[in-house]
Coordinates of C-alpha atoms in Angstrom, one line a residue:
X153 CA -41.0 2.9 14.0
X154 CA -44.4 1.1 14.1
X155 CA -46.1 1.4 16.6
X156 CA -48.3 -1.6 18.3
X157 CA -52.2 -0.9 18.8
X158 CA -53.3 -1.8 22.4
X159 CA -56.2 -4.2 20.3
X160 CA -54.9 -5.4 17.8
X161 CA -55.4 -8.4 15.9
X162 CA -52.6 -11.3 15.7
X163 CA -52.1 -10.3 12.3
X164 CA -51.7 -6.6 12.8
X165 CA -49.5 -7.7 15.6
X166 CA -47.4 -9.9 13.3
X167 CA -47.0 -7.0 10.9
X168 CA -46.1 -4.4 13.3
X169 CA -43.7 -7.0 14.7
X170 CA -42.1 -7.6 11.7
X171 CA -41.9 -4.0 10.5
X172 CA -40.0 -2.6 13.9
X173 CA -37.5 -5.6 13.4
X174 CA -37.0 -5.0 9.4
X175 CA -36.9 -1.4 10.4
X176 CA -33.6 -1.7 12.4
X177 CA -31.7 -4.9 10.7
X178 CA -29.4 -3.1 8.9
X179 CA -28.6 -1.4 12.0
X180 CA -28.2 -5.0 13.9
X181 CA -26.0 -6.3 10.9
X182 CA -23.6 -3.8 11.0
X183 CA -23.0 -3.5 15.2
X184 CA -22.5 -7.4 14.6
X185 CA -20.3 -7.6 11.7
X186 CA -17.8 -4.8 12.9
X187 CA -18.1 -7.2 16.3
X188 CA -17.2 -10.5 14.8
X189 CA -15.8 -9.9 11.2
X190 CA -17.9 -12.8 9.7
X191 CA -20.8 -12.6 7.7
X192 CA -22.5 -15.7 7.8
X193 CA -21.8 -15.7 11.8
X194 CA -24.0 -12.5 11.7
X195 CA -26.6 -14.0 9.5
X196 CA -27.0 -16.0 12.1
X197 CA -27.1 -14.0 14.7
X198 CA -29.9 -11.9 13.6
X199 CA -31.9 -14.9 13.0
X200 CA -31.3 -15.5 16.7
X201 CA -32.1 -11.9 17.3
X202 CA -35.0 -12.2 14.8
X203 CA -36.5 -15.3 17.0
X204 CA -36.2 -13.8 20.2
X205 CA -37.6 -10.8 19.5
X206 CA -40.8 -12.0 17.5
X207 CA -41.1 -14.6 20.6
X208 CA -40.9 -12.1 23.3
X209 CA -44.7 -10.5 21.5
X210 CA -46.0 -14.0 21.4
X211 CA -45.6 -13.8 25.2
X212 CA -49.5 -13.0 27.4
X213 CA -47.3 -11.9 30.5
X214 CA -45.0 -9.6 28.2
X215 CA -45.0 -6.1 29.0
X216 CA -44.7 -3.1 26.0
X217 CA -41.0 -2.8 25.3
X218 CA -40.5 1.6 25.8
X219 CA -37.0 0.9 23.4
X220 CA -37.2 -1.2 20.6
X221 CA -33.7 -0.1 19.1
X222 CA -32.2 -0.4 22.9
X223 CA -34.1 -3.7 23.3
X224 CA -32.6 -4.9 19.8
X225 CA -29.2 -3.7 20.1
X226 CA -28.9 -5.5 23.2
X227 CA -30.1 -8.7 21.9
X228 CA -27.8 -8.3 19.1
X229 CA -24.7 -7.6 21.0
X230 CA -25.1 -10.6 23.0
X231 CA -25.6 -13.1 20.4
X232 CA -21.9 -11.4 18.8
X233 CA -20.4 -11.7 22.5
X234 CA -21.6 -15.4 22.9
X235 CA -20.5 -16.2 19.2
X236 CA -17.2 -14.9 19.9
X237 CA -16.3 -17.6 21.9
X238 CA -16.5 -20.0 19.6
X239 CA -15.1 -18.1 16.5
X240 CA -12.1 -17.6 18.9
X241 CA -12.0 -21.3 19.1
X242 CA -12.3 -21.8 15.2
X243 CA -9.7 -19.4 14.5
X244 CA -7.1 -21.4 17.0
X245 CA -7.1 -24.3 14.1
X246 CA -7.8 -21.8 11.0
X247 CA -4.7 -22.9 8.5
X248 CA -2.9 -19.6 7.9
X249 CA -3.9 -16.0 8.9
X250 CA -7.1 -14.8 9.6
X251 CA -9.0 -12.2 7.6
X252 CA -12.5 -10.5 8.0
X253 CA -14.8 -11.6 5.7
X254 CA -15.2 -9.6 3.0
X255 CA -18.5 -7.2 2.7
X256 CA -18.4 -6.0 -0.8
X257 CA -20.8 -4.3 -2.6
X258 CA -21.7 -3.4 -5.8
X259 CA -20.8 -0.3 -7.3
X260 CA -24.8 0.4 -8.3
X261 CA -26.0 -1.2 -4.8
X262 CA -27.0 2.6 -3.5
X263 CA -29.2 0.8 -1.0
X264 CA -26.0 -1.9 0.2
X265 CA -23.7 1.3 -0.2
X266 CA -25.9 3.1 2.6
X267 CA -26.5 0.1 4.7
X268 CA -23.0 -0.7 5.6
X269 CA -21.5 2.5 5.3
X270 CA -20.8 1.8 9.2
X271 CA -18.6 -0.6 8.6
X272 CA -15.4 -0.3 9.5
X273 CA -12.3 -0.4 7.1
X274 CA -10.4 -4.0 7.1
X275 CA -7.3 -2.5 9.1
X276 CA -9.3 -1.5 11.6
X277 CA -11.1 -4.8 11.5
X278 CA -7.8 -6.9 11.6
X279 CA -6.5 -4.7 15.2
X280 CA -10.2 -4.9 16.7
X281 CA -9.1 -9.1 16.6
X282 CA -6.7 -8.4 19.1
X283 CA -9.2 -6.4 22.1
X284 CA -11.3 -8.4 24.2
X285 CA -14.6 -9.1 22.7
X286 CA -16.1 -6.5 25.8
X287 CA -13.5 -4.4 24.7
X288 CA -14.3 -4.7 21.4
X289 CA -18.3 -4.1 22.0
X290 CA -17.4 -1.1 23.5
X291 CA -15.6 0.1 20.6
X292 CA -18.2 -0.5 18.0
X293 CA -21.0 0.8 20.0
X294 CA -19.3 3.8 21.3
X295 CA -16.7 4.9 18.5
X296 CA -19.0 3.8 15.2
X297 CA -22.4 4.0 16.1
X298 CA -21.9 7.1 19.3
X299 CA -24.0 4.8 21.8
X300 CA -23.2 7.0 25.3
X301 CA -21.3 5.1 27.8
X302 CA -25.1 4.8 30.4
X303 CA -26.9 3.0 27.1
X304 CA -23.7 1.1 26.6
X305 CA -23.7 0.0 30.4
X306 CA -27.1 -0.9 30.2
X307 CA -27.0 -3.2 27.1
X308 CA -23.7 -5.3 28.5
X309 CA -25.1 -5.1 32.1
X310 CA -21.9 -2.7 33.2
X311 CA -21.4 0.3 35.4
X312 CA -21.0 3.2 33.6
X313 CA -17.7 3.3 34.7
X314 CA -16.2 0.2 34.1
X315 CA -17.7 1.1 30.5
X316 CA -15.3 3.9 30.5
X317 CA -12.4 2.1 31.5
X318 CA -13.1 -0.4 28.5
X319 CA -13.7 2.5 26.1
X320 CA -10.3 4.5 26.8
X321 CA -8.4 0.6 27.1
X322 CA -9.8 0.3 23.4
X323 CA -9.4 3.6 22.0
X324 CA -5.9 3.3 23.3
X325 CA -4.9 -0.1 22.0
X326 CA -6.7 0.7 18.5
X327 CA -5.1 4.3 17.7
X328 CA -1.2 2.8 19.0
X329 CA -1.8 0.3 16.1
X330 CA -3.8 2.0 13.8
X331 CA -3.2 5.9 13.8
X332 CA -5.9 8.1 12.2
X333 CA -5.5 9.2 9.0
X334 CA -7.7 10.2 6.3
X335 CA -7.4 9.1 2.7
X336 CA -9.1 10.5 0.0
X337 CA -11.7 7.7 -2.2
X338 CA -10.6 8.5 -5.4
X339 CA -6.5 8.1 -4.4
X340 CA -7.1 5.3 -2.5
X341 CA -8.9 3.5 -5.3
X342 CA -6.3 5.0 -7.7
X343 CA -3.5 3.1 -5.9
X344 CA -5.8 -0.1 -5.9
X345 CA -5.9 -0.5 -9.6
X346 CA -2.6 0.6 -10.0
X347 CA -1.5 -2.2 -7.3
X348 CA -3.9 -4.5 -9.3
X349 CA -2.6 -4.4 -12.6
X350 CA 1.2 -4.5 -11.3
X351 CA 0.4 -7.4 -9.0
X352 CA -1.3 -9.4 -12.2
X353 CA 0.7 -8.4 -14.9
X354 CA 4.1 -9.7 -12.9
X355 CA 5.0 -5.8 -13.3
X356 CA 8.2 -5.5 -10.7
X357 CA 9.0 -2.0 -11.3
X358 CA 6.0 -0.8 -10.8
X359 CA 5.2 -3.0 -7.9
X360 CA 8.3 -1.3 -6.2
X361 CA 6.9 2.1 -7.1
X362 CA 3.4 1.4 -5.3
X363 CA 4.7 -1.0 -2.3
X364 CA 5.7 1.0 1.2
X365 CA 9.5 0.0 1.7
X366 CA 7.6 -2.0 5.3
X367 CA 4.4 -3.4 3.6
X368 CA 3.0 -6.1 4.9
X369 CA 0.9 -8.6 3.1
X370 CA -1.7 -11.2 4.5
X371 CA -3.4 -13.8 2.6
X372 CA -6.3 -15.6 4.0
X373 CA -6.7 -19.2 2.1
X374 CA -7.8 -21.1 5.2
X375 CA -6.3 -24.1 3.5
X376 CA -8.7 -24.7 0.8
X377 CA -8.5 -21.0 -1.4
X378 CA -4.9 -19.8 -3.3
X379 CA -2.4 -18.8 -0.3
X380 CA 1.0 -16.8 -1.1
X381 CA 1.7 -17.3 2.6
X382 CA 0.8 -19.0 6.0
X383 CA 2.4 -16.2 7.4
X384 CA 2.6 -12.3 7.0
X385 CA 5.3 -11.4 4.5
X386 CA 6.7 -8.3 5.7
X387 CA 9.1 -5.8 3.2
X388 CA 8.7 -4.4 -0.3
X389 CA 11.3 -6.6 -2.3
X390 CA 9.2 -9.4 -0.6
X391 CA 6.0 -8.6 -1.2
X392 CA 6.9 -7.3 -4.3
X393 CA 8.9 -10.7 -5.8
X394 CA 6.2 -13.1 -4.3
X395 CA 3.5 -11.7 -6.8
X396 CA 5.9 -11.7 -10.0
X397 CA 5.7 -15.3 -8.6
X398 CA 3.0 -15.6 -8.6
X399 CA 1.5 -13.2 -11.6
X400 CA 3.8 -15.8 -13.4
X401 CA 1.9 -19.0 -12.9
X402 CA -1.5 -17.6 -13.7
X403 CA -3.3 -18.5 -16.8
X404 CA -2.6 -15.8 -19.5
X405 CA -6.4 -15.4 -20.1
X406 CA -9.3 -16.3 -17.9
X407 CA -8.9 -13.5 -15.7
X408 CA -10.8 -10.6 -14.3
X409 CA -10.5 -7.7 -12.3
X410 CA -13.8 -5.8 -10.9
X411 CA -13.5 -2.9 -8.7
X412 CA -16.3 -2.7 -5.9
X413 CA -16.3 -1.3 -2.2
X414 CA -15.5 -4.0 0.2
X415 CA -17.1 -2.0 3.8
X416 CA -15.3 1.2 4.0
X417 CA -12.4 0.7 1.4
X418 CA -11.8 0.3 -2.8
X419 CA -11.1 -3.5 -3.0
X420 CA -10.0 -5.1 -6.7
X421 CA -11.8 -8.7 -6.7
X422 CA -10.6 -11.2 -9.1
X423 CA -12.6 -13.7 -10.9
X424 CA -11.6 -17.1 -12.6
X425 CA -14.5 -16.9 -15.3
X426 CA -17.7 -16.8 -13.3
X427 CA -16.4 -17.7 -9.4
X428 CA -14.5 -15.1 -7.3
X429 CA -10.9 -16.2 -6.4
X430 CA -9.7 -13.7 -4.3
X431 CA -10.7 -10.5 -2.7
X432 CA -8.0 -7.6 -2.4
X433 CA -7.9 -4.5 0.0
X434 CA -4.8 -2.3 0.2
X435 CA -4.1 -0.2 3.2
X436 CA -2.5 3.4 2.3
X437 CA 0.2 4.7 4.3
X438 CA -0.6 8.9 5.8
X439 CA 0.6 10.5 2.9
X440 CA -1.6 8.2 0.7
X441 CA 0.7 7.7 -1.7
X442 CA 2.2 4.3 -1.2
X443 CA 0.6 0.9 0.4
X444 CA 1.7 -0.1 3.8
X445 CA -0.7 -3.6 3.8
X446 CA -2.3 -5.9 1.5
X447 CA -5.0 -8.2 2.5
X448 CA -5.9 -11.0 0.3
X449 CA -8.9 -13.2 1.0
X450 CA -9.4 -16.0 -0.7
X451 CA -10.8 -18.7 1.0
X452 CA -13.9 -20.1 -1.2
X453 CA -15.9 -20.3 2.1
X454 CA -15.6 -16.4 2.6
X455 CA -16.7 -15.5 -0.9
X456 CA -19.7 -16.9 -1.5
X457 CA -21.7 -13.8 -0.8
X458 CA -19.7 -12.4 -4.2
X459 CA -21.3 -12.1 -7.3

């Protein structure tokens, strides 16, 4: 990273300011998106993050900071854990379930693809809404981004040990709900267009052949986007007869599926001419061959960032 000259000029100083945070943003973005699930909240944050930072130089009586990426990260963290609180708030009144927000990229965005390769699937995303937001700081730092369990202690202002104890409580409570498995890209985003094209052409047969007999599908409409459900649907003939419902009362043309990468999955996003109306994630079961959960997002306010 840039370094600062002992003399140099505000300019210079601006520069080398800028250029050290720039240098770890994408870093920043991602430990706060896998923390709050919510894009625009971590837009925000970073501006916060961006302020403070470029305020602490301004300072005569500042010292030289030894860790800029330590100095950042902890900067960061804290804005996600004070932001918490009041998403947890906003999501009390949300209308329907609660989804992440989706971070889709573009399938020639090499440079988006890189920077939020960190990013954490939307399964994982939906159980890391049900730790503690220390537990959940924890996780991120320690499990995504292999901060040690010290330089995790030292950016929440814990003991080591009672950094530990958060870590296993975490690990624990993620793995019981989300067991690791491993599917391959290409299948994954084989059974998303094959879901796709069922789920919009009203195609029950071959929605039974793709749905997990225990699928589970969430839609997040927040009360102003298209919303199959306020409330998980659970089982295949289910899922399965709520978009042949559905499928039927779309328009016959109009339409359009694009496939992208939405964080660390395939996602099929649907257009109405020009505007998004719904991003769609399948979850695989271990064997990859059938989906055990759907997650639908379309509340307008979520898919702005969409193009």
């Amino acid at each position: 990273m840039t370094s600062i000259p002992p003399h140099a000029t505000d300019a210079a100083i601006e520069r080398a300011v800028t250029e050290q945070f720039l240098g770890y943003r994408e870093l920043l973005f991602s430990v706060v998106y896998n923390m709050l699930g919510s894009v625009a909240d971590t837009e925000d944050a970073l501006q916060e993050v961006w302020l403070a930072w470029s305020t602490r130089h301004r300072r005569p009586d500042a010292g030289p900071i030894e860790n800029a990426r330590a100095y950042l990260v902890r900067i960061a963290v804290n804005q996600a854990l004070a932001r918490r609180a009041d998403m947890s708030r906003r999501q009390e009144t949300y209308v329907g379930p609660w989804l992440p927000e989706p971070l889709v990229t573009a399938e020639d965005d090499v440079a988006g693809t890189v920077e939020r390769a960190e990013s954490l699937s939307m399964a994982v995303l939906v159980v890391l809404e049900t730790l503690s937001p220390l537990e959940r700081a924890v996780f991120v730092l320690h499990e995504v981004f292999g901060f040690g369990h010290p330089e995790i202690a030292g950016i929440l202002g814990r003991t080591p040990a009672a950094v530990r104890q958060l870590a296993a409580r975490a690990r624990r409570h993620v793995h019981a709900r989300r067991p690791r498995h491993r599917t391959e890209p290409d299948i994954h985003a084989q059974v998303t267009e094959r879901f796709a094209a069922a789920a919009l052409g009203g195609d029950l047969k071959a929605l039974l052949e793709v749905l997990a007999p225990e699928v589970t599908l969430w839609t997040d409409g927040g009360g102003k986007g298209p919303a199959t459900s306020l409330r998980p649907v659970h089982g295949r003939d289910q899922v399965a007869a709520l978009f042949v419902s559905v499928a039927t009362a779309l328009p016959a043309d109009g339409l359009d599926i694009r496939y992208r990468r939405m964080a660390g999955d395939p996602c099929a996003l649907v257009f109405s001419g020009d505007s998004p109306l719904a991003v769609v994630v399948v979850d695989l079961t271990p064997d990859g061959d059938r989906i055990a959960g759907i997650y639908s997002v379309t509340n307008p306010d979520k898919l702005t960032g969409i193009r």
